[in-house]
């Protein structure tokens, strides 16, 4: 389904839709599925396959021109969707004026169909694999290939300027085709992608002469021994943003320095960990206009000792008067932390999630960060560090606490104490991701009451099925309070010991929830049933290792066409259960797969992944995927 | 099922593993697991390999690592691992070029990332999108037209898997995935 785009913001590097109010109602240009209740009053012969044709003569050309000019100003996906449903002429006008195309699931619509309908697109966003693929729950080569998209767009959109991809498989050949096909190409944003190497980057940077943005976030780039930084054009560039912190290859620093020197518009620069602090210094003095900086290793280069070359790092940072977003610190040398003091009071975003630092080491930094809105950190700072955050960061909107030690049975340095402190101090919090080993309902309830603006609540108690460690109770009441009290909540991830009761709360109160992640939770089919029957806005549901079976699966039949996808792995489903769905809902693609490629054929499977699609079964399935197709 | 002297080497048993499905608290065993104890492998290093094949625990009562749990991307896990290494030692990788007959692009990989042949071969399969056949000492790689080979310190081209893993790590200079008759020829040389 092609959804209306909000402006694809390449600055929002996670491409999260949690802040986007796009409608669950997606646009289709085929027959409406019967499950959808749509008020069609006032619609005359809209493009929905009805046979009642509009008997009014062809609309006034003037009116259409006016319409097109007005529709240009409509940018939100929801608004465009509504506009296109008014009548055929609005549908046409909207299609002609849509310049930003958002494809939430690359298999829901084909490139041919999308490009046939929207002919004047300048910016495209495509999302591929489901999120659980990030955690190795799906073998490689599942799909989400960029190739068919880029080859369609090469013909249909010669004026394409922006491409944003998330969890897509991109090859060097795809990048080469992109570079050749789009003369005015300006922005490439790749989030959680893989499949290409530095050769592909080299082609893009050398041929895309108008390139403004090259952002690689958590994307795997293979090392082809190609010096891609050298491949930028020799003249001044238009570069505004260059983010390659996830590229694990050595780069040619001299070439990078010259590149920065000839990129006067550069505002965002994120370096990889092969850039030392000395090299960082050299870049910073050339680019004091930076607003976003990823510092690289923040350590000395190999073989150098401290004192060999004492540069004035403090001045370099002080000169960056516009710096608002700081990250990196991949191999942080603690002695150099004070260098960042001059910028702390201006920072709105700070990412220390690769820096293993203690509370004491954090305090001098965080105590100056009064304007901080986004903070990513490791749990090495302990509850005490979180208290320090709560004391100073009154403007905090987003917090992510990652574990240093991502193991179930480890000691947990953060707990309910830290969570409660944050809830007391950071009342404007909208989004939290918190990894811990122990938690209490009381703390979660406190957060639900103190942080009424919460939109995203993701709590990961790393020990599976762990109860409230003080009362021994399940975590039902805590999560229940979150859905009850946080009226704006759209994204929820649950953990710990949870009974069906927790899900009854979610179904009853989670009326705005669009994304739900469940792992090792629930008692019976009832749990899933509550959610599918209660959460009317649910779009993305990912479940692993929970005792939900065929009956529960069937209870969602009325809703699956409204969803982007359902993922269920290691649950209690059977093949028959999945077949029942496939038969009932022909517009759903029902994939069953094994988690390991080498496994033999057999009746059992590990994962169900199903999604609505206009295209039917895809033709690029790997050997470990089977699509259940009724009536073949 | 008897064993070669070195547990990281290829043997039929290793490639025939039937894995527990994710979600089960199984202790995944590799043959000759006990031999591993002699090596200075920090059990925390296992986090980096999220494949269930490599989930091992030193003491039986501990649970095996669950695939994909906790939900941290391997990129992040590996980055933190790199940090730990950087603190203590000079952790330089062992970078070798990998070419494949017929493929236009070379790759470079860090051998240190892999702990045994199956891991390395799996990574190559994914990287170059092909399948490696079944290894046997006598016949090399059967079942596919590709064979992974490497150039050693003496400049000789050897079949990957013929020597113990540690010896391979220290002598491998370059990797080449051969195709066709050349590959088959090499297989019989052992």
Short mmCIF file of N, CA and C in Angstrom, two decimals, chain A residues 14 131 134-137 140-141 145 166-167 171-173 176 192 195-200 203 218 222-225 245-248 250 273-274 302 329-332 351 353-356 376 378 402-409 435 460-464 494-495 519-520 544-545 570 595-597 599 604-606, chain B residues 15-25 42-53 56-57 61-84 86-87 90-93 95-98 104-110 122-123 125-131:
data_model
loop_
_atom_site.label_atom_id
_atom_site.label_comp_id
_atom_site.label_asym_id
_atom_site.label_seq_id
_atom_site.Cartn_x
_atom_site.Cartn_y
_atom_site.Cartn_z
N UNK A 14 16.24 7.45 12.64
CA UNK A 14 15.68 6.13 12.86
C UNK A 14 14.44 5.88 12.00
N UNK A 131 11.16 -5.78 11.69
CA UNK A 131 12.16 -5.39 12.67
C UNK A 131 12.86 -6.57 13.34
N UNK A 134 16.39 -7.82 12.60
CA UNK A 134 17.59 -7.22 13.20
C UNK A 134 18.20 -8.13 14.25
N UNK A 135 17.39 -9.02 14.82
CA UNK A 135 17.87 -9.83 15.93
C UNK A 135 18.09 -11.26 15.50
N UNK A 136 18.44 -11.42 14.24
CA UNK A 136 18.78 -12.75 13.73
C UNK A 136 17.65 -13.76 13.83
N UNK A 137 16.42 -13.30 13.80
CA UNK A 137 15.31 -14.25 13.85
C UNK A 137 14.88 -14.68 12.45
N UNK A 140 19.50 -14.68 6.52
CA UNK A 140 19.81 -13.67 5.51
C UNK A 140 19.15 -14.09 4.19
N UNK A 141 19.11 -13.20 3.25
CA UNK A 141 18.53 -13.48 1.93
C UNK A 141 17.02 -13.71 1.96
N UNK A 145 14.62 -6.76 -1.62
CA UNK A 145 15.65 -6.32 -2.55
C UNK A 145 15.29 -4.99 -3.16
N UNK A 166 14.95 1.64 4.61
CA UNK A 166 15.15 1.03 5.92
C UNK A 166 14.98 -0.48 5.80
N UNK A 167 15.99 -1.20 6.26
CA UNK A 167 15.99 -2.67 6.23
C UNK A 167 15.77 -3.21 4.81
N UNK A 171 22.42 -3.83 -3.27
CA UNK A 171 23.70 -4.33 -3.79
C UNK A 171 24.49 -3.19 -4.41
N UNK A 172 25.74 -3.48 -4.69
CA UNK A 172 26.58 -2.48 -5.35
C UNK A 172 26.00 -2.14 -6.72
N UNK A 173 25.45 -3.14 -7.38
CA UNK A 173 24.85 -2.89 -8.68
C UNK A 173 23.66 -1.95 -8.58
N UNK A 176 25.00 1.43 -8.28
CA UNK A 176 25.54 1.88 -9.55
C UNK A 176 24.42 2.35 -10.47
N UNK A 192 19.82 0.61 8.61
CA UNK A 192 19.74 -0.84 8.81
C UNK A 192 19.69 -1.61 7.49
N UNK A 195 24.22 -5.54 2.22
CA UNK A 195 24.35 -6.16 0.90
C UNK A 195 25.29 -5.46 -0.06
N UNK A 196 25.85 -4.35 0.34
CA UNK A 196 26.76 -3.65 -0.57
C UNK A 196 28.07 -3.34 0.14
N UNK A 197 29.01 -2.84 -0.63
CA UNK A 197 30.30 -2.52 -0.04
C UNK A 197 30.74 -1.12 -0.40
N UNK A 198 31.98 -0.83 -0.07
CA UNK A 198 32.50 0.50 -0.34
C UNK A 198 32.56 0.79 -1.84
N UNK A 199 32.57 -0.27 -2.66
CA UNK A 199 32.52 -0.03 -4.11
C UNK A 199 31.25 0.71 -4.49
N UNK A 200 30.14 0.28 -3.89
CA UNK A 200 28.86 0.93 -4.18
C UNK A 200 28.87 2.38 -3.75
N UNK A 203 30.78 4.56 -6.25
CA UNK A 203 30.05 4.93 -7.47
C UNK A 203 29.08 6.08 -7.19
N UNK A 218 23.54 2.51 11.13
CA UNK A 218 23.46 1.08 11.47
C UNK A 218 23.33 0.20 10.24
N UNK A 222 30.31 -3.57 3.42
CA UNK A 222 31.45 -4.49 3.30
C UNK A 222 32.69 -3.74 2.81
N UNK A 223 33.80 -4.23 3.22
CA UNK A 223 35.06 -3.57 2.90
C UNK A 223 35.60 -4.13 1.58
N UNK A 224 35.52 -3.34 0.54
CA UNK A 224 36.01 -3.78 -0.76
C UNK A 224 37.39 -3.23 -1.05
N UNK A 225 37.98 -2.63 -0.03
CA UNK A 225 39.31 -2.05 -0.23
C UNK A 225 39.27 -0.92 -1.25
N UNK A 245 29.28 6.66 10.42
CA UNK A 245 29.82 6.09 11.66
C UNK A 245 29.70 4.58 11.73
N UNK A 246 28.81 4.01 10.93
CA UNK A 246 28.64 2.55 11.00
C UNK A 246 29.53 1.82 10.01
N UNK A 247 30.26 2.56 9.18
CA UNK A 247 31.10 1.91 8.17
C UNK A 247 32.38 1.44 8.84
N UNK A 248 32.56 0.15 8.86
CA UNK A 248 33.64 -0.40 9.66
C UNK A 248 34.99 -0.46 8.96
N UNK A 250 38.55 1.21 7.29
CA UNK A 250 39.46 2.35 7.39
C UNK A 250 39.18 3.31 6.24
N UNK A 273 34.78 4.81 13.74
CA UNK A 273 35.68 4.67 14.88
C UNK A 273 37.15 4.63 14.48
N UNK A 274 37.39 4.65 13.16
CA UNK A 274 38.78 4.66 12.71
C UNK A 274 39.36 6.06 12.63
N UNK A 302 46.31 4.49 17.07
CA UNK A 302 47.16 3.41 17.57
C UNK A 302 48.61 3.82 17.54
N UNK A 329 32.08 8.70 20.25
CA UNK A 329 32.72 8.21 21.48
C UNK A 329 32.85 6.69 21.45
N UNK A 330 33.29 6.19 20.29
CA UNK A 330 33.29 4.75 20.09
C UNK A 330 34.33 4.02 20.92
N UNK A 331 35.40 4.69 21.26
CA UNK A 331 36.44 4.04 22.08
C UNK A 331 36.95 5.06 23.08
N UNK A 332 36.06 5.68 23.76
CA UNK A 332 36.32 6.90 24.51
C UNK A 332 37.50 6.82 25.47
N UNK A 351 24.49 11.32 22.37
CA UNK A 351 24.49 9.86 22.28
C UNK A 351 25.79 9.33 22.85
N UNK A 353 25.96 6.11 23.86
CA UNK A 353 25.62 4.69 24.01
C UNK A 353 26.71 3.73 23.57
N UNK A 354 27.86 4.26 23.18
CA UNK A 354 29.01 3.39 22.94
C UNK A 354 30.13 3.66 23.93
N UNK A 355 29.81 4.45 24.93
CA UNK A 355 30.84 4.86 25.89
C UNK A 355 30.55 4.24 27.25
N UNK A 356 31.43 3.37 27.64
CA UNK A 356 31.25 2.66 28.91
C UNK A 356 31.76 3.54 30.05
N UNK A 376 20.97 9.09 24.69
CA UNK A 376 21.18 7.65 24.57
C UNK A 376 22.43 7.33 25.39
N UNK A 378 24.63 4.12 28.04
CA UNK A 378 24.78 2.73 28.49
C UNK A 378 24.42 2.63 29.97
N UNK A 402 20.90 1.47 27.08
CA UNK A 402 21.31 0.18 26.52
C UNK A 402 22.19 -0.58 27.50
N UNK A 403 22.19 -1.91 27.43
CA UNK A 403 23.03 -2.66 28.37
C UNK A 403 24.45 -2.85 27.84
N UNK A 404 25.40 -2.71 28.74
CA UNK A 404 26.78 -3.04 28.39
C UNK A 404 26.88 -4.54 28.19
N UNK A 405 26.20 -5.24 29.07
CA UNK A 405 26.27 -6.69 29.08
C UNK A 405 24.91 -7.25 28.69
N UNK A 406 24.77 -7.61 27.42
CA UNK A 406 23.44 -8.01 26.93
C UNK A 406 23.19 -9.48 27.17
N UNK A 407 23.26 -9.87 28.39
CA UNK A 407 23.03 -11.28 28.73
C UNK A 407 21.96 -11.36 29.78
N UNK A 408 21.23 -12.44 29.74
CA UNK A 408 20.09 -12.57 30.65
C UNK A 408 20.47 -12.64 32.11
N UNK A 409 21.58 -13.31 32.39
CA UNK A 409 21.85 -13.61 33.79
C UNK A 409 22.87 -12.66 34.39
N UNK A 435 16.58 -0.93 29.04
CA UNK A 435 17.00 -2.32 29.28
C UNK A 435 17.42 -2.45 30.73
N UNK A 460 12.54 -3.38 28.44
CA UNK A 460 13.05 -4.72 28.23
C UNK A 460 13.71 -5.24 29.50
N UNK A 461 12.96 -6.06 30.23
CA UNK A 461 13.54 -6.74 31.38
C UNK A 461 14.23 -7.96 30.80
N UNK A 462 15.56 -7.97 30.86
CA UNK A 462 16.31 -8.94 30.07
C UNK A 462 16.13 -10.39 30.50
N UNK A 463 15.86 -10.62 31.77
CA UNK A 463 15.60 -11.99 32.20
C UNK A 463 14.19 -12.34 31.76
N UNK A 464 14.08 -13.41 31.03
CA UNK A 464 12.76 -13.73 30.51
C UNK A 464 11.78 -14.07 31.61
N UNK A 494 6.62 -4.85 25.60
CA UNK A 494 6.45 -5.38 26.95
C UNK A 494 7.46 -6.49 27.24
N UNK A 495 7.66 -6.76 28.52
CA UNK A 495 8.59 -7.82 28.92
C UNK A 495 8.31 -8.18 30.38
N UNK A 519 7.27 -10.54 23.81
CA UNK A 519 8.22 -11.65 23.84
C UNK A 519 8.07 -12.40 25.14
N UNK A 520 7.98 -13.71 25.07
CA UNK A 520 7.94 -14.58 26.26
C UNK A 520 6.85 -14.12 27.22
N UNK A 544 7.07 -13.04 19.77
CA UNK A 544 7.93 -14.22 19.75
C UNK A 544 7.76 -15.02 21.03
N UNK A 545 7.87 -16.33 20.89
CA UNK A 545 7.93 -17.21 22.06
C UNK A 545 6.82 -16.97 23.05
N UNK A 570 7.95 -18.84 16.99
CA UNK A 570 8.01 -19.75 18.13
C UNK A 570 6.81 -19.60 19.04
N UNK A 595 13.65 -20.80 10.80
CA UNK A 595 14.66 -19.79 11.16
C UNK A 595 16.04 -20.12 10.66
N UNK A 596 16.24 -21.37 10.24
CA UNK A 596 17.58 -21.71 9.78
C UNK A 596 17.51 -22.28 8.39
N UNK A 597 18.35 -21.79 7.54
CA UNK A 597 18.28 -22.17 6.13
C UNK A 597 18.45 -23.65 5.90
N UNK A 599 17.58 -26.28 7.41
CA UNK A 599 16.64 -27.29 7.88
C UNK A 599 15.90 -27.97 6.75
N UNK A 604 6.57 -28.55 10.27
CA UNK A 604 6.65 -27.49 11.27
C UNK A 604 7.44 -26.31 10.72
N UNK A 605 7.17 -25.19 11.31
CA UNK A 605 7.84 -23.96 10.89
C UNK A 605 8.06 -23.13 12.14
N UNK A 606 8.91 -22.15 12.03
CA UNK A 606 9.19 -21.34 13.21
C UNK A 606 8.42 -20.04 13.21
N UNK B 15 28.43 -29.94 10.34
CA UNK B 15 27.53 -29.37 9.35
C UNK B 15 26.17 -30.04 9.36
N UNK B 16 26.05 -31.13 10.09
CA UNK B 16 24.76 -31.80 10.13
C UNK B 16 23.94 -31.42 11.35
N UNK B 17 24.39 -30.47 12.06
CA UNK B 17 23.68 -30.11 13.29
C UNK B 17 22.22 -29.83 13.04
N UNK B 18 21.39 -30.43 13.83
CA UNK B 18 20.00 -29.97 13.84
C UNK B 18 19.89 -29.03 15.02
N UNK B 19 19.44 -27.87 14.72
CA UNK B 19 19.44 -26.84 15.76
C UNK B 19 18.13 -26.83 16.50
N UNK B 20 18.20 -26.49 17.73
CA UNK B 20 16.97 -26.28 18.47
C UNK B 20 16.28 -25.06 17.92
N UNK B 21 14.98 -25.07 17.94
CA UNK B 21 14.24 -23.89 17.50
C UNK B 21 14.46 -22.79 18.51
N UNK B 22 14.43 -21.57 18.07
CA UNK B 22 14.53 -20.50 19.05
C UNK B 22 13.37 -20.61 20.01
N UNK B 23 13.61 -20.28 21.23
CA UNK B 23 12.51 -20.35 22.19
C UNK B 23 12.65 -21.54 23.10
N UNK B 24 13.56 -22.38 22.79
CA UNK B 24 13.73 -23.52 23.69
C UNK B 24 15.01 -23.33 24.48
N UNK B 25 14.95 -23.77 25.70
CA UNK B 25 16.13 -23.61 26.54
C UNK B 25 17.10 -24.74 26.32
N UNK B 42 36.53 -15.87 26.41
CA UNK B 42 35.65 -15.26 27.39
C UNK B 42 34.22 -15.57 26.98
N UNK B 43 33.45 -16.11 27.87
CA UNK B 43 32.08 -16.45 27.47
C UNK B 43 31.31 -15.22 27.00
N UNK B 44 31.74 -14.05 27.40
CA UNK B 44 31.06 -12.83 26.94
C UNK B 44 31.27 -12.61 25.46
N UNK B 45 32.35 -13.15 24.94
CA UNK B 45 32.58 -13.00 23.50
C UNK B 45 31.50 -13.66 22.69
N UNK B 46 30.81 -14.60 23.30
CA UNK B 46 29.79 -15.33 22.55
C UNK B 46 28.62 -14.43 22.17
N UNK B 47 28.48 -13.34 22.86
CA UNK B 47 27.37 -12.45 22.51
C UNK B 47 27.43 -12.00 21.08
N UNK B 48 28.67 -11.83 20.61
CA UNK B 48 28.82 -11.30 19.27
C UNK B 48 28.25 -12.25 18.23
N UNK B 49 28.29 -13.51 18.51
CA UNK B 49 27.76 -14.46 17.52
C UNK B 49 26.36 -14.83 17.93
N UNK B 50 25.46 -14.34 17.17
CA UNK B 50 24.09 -14.55 17.56
C UNK B 50 23.51 -15.82 16.96
N UNK B 51 24.25 -16.48 16.17
CA UNK B 51 23.78 -17.73 15.59
C UNK B 51 23.71 -18.79 16.68
N UNK B 52 22.64 -19.49 16.74
CA UNK B 52 22.45 -20.46 17.83
C UNK B 52 23.50 -21.55 17.80
N UNK B 53 24.05 -21.80 16.64
CA UNK B 53 25.08 -22.84 16.53
C UNK B 53 26.19 -22.61 17.52
N UNK B 56 27.29 -21.43 23.43
CA UNK B 56 27.83 -22.45 24.33
C UNK B 56 27.95 -21.86 25.71
N UNK B 57 27.81 -22.66 26.69
CA UNK B 57 28.02 -22.18 28.04
C UNK B 57 29.04 -23.09 28.69
N UNK B 61 24.52 -25.72 34.28
CA UNK B 61 23.29 -25.13 34.82
C UNK B 61 22.89 -23.83 34.14
N UNK B 62 23.80 -23.09 33.57
CA UNK B 62 23.43 -21.82 32.95
C UNK B 62 22.62 -22.06 31.69
N UNK B 63 21.68 -21.19 31.41
CA UNK B 63 20.86 -21.33 30.21
C UNK B 63 21.69 -21.01 28.98
N UNK B 64 21.35 -21.63 27.90
CA UNK B 64 21.99 -21.28 26.65
C UNK B 64 21.51 -19.90 26.22
N UNK B 65 22.32 -19.20 25.49
CA UNK B 65 21.90 -17.90 24.99
C UNK B 65 20.76 -18.10 24.00
N UNK B 66 19.72 -17.33 24.17
CA UNK B 66 18.57 -17.39 23.29
C UNK B 66 18.89 -16.58 22.05
N UNK B 67 18.50 -17.09 20.89
CA UNK B 67 18.73 -16.32 19.67
C UNK B 67 17.93 -15.02 19.73
N UNK B 68 18.60 -13.93 19.43
CA UNK B 68 17.90 -12.65 19.33
C UNK B 68 17.37 -12.11 20.63
N UNK B 69 17.89 -12.60 21.76
CA UNK B 69 17.41 -12.07 23.04
C UNK B 69 18.59 -11.83 23.96
N UNK B 70 18.66 -10.73 24.64
CA UNK B 70 17.76 -9.58 24.52
C UNK B 70 17.88 -8.91 23.15
N UNK B 71 16.88 -8.17 22.76
CA UNK B 71 16.84 -7.62 21.41
C UNK B 71 17.78 -6.45 21.20
N UNK B 72 19.05 -6.80 21.02
CA UNK B 72 20.06 -5.78 20.72
C UNK B 72 20.63 -6.14 19.37
N UNK B 73 20.76 -5.18 18.50
CA UNK B 73 21.31 -5.46 17.18
C UNK B 73 22.76 -5.90 17.29
N UNK B 74 23.16 -6.83 16.46
CA UNK B 74 24.54 -7.34 16.57
C UNK B 74 25.56 -6.26 16.34
N UNK B 75 25.18 -5.25 15.54
CA UNK B 75 26.10 -4.15 15.32
C UNK B 75 26.50 -3.51 16.66
N UNK B 76 25.52 -3.29 17.52
CA UNK B 76 25.78 -2.66 18.80
C UNK B 76 26.57 -3.59 19.70
N UNK B 77 26.19 -4.85 19.72
CA UNK B 77 26.92 -5.82 20.56
C UNK B 77 28.38 -5.89 20.14
N UNK B 78 28.59 -5.96 18.83
CA UNK B 78 29.96 -6.09 18.34
C UNK B 78 30.77 -4.83 18.61
N UNK B 79 30.12 -3.68 18.54
CA UNK B 79 30.84 -2.43 18.80
C UNK B 79 31.32 -2.37 20.23
N UNK B 80 30.47 -2.82 21.13
CA UNK B 80 30.89 -2.79 22.54
C UNK B 80 32.01 -3.79 22.76
N UNK B 81 31.93 -4.88 22.01
CA UNK B 81 32.98 -5.89 22.10
C UNK B 81 34.30 -5.28 21.66
N UNK B 82 34.23 -4.52 20.58
CA UNK B 82 35.44 -3.88 20.06
C UNK B 82 36.03 -2.96 21.11
N UNK B 83 35.16 -2.30 21.87
CA UNK B 83 35.61 -1.43 22.96
C UNK B 83 36.40 -2.20 23.99
N UNK B 84 35.85 -3.34 24.38
CA UNK B 84 36.50 -4.13 25.42
C UNK B 84 37.88 -4.56 24.97
N UNK B 86 39.73 -3.10 22.78
CA UNK B 86 40.63 -1.96 22.61
C UNK B 86 41.24 -1.52 23.92
N UNK B 87 40.50 -1.72 25.00
CA UNK B 87 41.04 -1.27 26.29
C UNK B 87 42.29 -2.03 26.68
N UNK B 90 46.18 -4.47 21.96
CA UNK B 90 46.10 -3.85 20.63
C UNK B 90 45.34 -4.85 19.78
N UNK B 91 44.08 -4.61 19.62
CA UNK B 91 43.29 -5.59 18.89
C UNK B 91 43.27 -5.23 17.41
N UNK B 92 44.29 -5.63 16.71
CA UNK B 92 44.27 -5.39 15.27
C UNK B 92 43.65 -6.63 14.62
N UNK B 93 42.86 -6.39 13.65
CA UNK B 93 42.23 -7.52 12.99
C UNK B 93 43.17 -8.18 12.02
N UNK B 95 43.10 -8.81 8.44
CA UNK B 95 42.32 -8.49 7.26
C UNK B 95 42.87 -9.22 6.04
N UNK B 96 42.00 -9.93 5.36
CA UNK B 96 42.42 -10.58 4.12
C UNK B 96 41.44 -10.25 3.02
N UNK B 97 41.93 -10.22 1.81
CA UNK B 97 41.06 -9.95 0.68
C UNK B 97 40.38 -11.24 0.26
N UNK B 98 39.15 -11.10 -0.16
CA UNK B 98 38.41 -12.27 -0.63
C UNK B 98 37.92 -11.98 -2.04
N UNK B 104 32.50 -9.26 -9.72
CA UNK B 104 33.24 -8.03 -10.04
C UNK B 104 33.87 -7.34 -8.83
N UNK B 105 33.42 -7.65 -7.67
CA UNK B 105 33.93 -6.91 -6.51
C UNK B 105 34.70 -7.82 -5.57
N UNK B 106 35.77 -7.24 -5.07
CA UNK B 106 36.55 -7.89 -4.01
C UNK B 106 35.96 -7.50 -2.67
N UNK B 107 36.17 -8.33 -1.70
CA UNK B 107 35.80 -7.92 -0.35
C UNK B 107 37.01 -8.07 0.55
N UNK B 108 36.95 -7.38 1.65
CA UNK B 108 37.98 -7.57 2.66
C UNK B 108 37.28 -7.99 3.94
N UNK B 109 37.80 -8.99 4.59
CA UNK B 109 37.18 -9.39 5.85
C UNK B 109 38.22 -9.50 6.95
N UNK B 110 37.74 -9.45 8.16
CA UNK B 110 38.61 -9.58 9.33
C UNK B 110 38.43 -10.99 9.87
N UNK B 122 29.95 -19.63 6.39
CA UNK B 122 28.59 -19.08 6.38
C UNK B 122 28.63 -17.61 5.96
N UNK B 123 29.57 -16.91 6.52
CA UNK B 123 29.68 -15.49 6.19
C UNK B 123 30.00 -15.29 4.71
N UNK B 125 29.23 -17.33 2.30
CA UNK B 125 28.02 -17.67 1.54
C UNK B 125 27.08 -16.48 1.46
N UNK B 126 26.92 -15.82 2.57
CA UNK B 126 26.01 -14.67 2.61
C UNK B 126 26.58 -13.51 1.80
N UNK B 127 27.86 -13.28 1.95
CA UNK B 127 28.50 -12.13 1.31
C UNK B 127 28.46 -12.24 -0.21
N UNK B 128 28.71 -13.43 -0.72
CA UNK B 128 28.80 -13.61 -2.17
C UNK B 128 27.59 -14.32 -2.76
N UNK B 129 26.66 -14.66 -1.91
CA UNK B 129 25.41 -15.27 -2.35
C UNK B 129 25.61 -16.54 -3.16
N UNK B 130 26.23 -17.50 -2.52
CA UNK B 130 26.39 -18.79 -3.18
C UNK B 130 26.36 -19.86 -2.10
N UNK B 131 26.39 -21.12 -2.49
CA UNK B 131 26.45 -22.19 -1.48
C UNK B 131 27.71 -23.00 -1.61
#
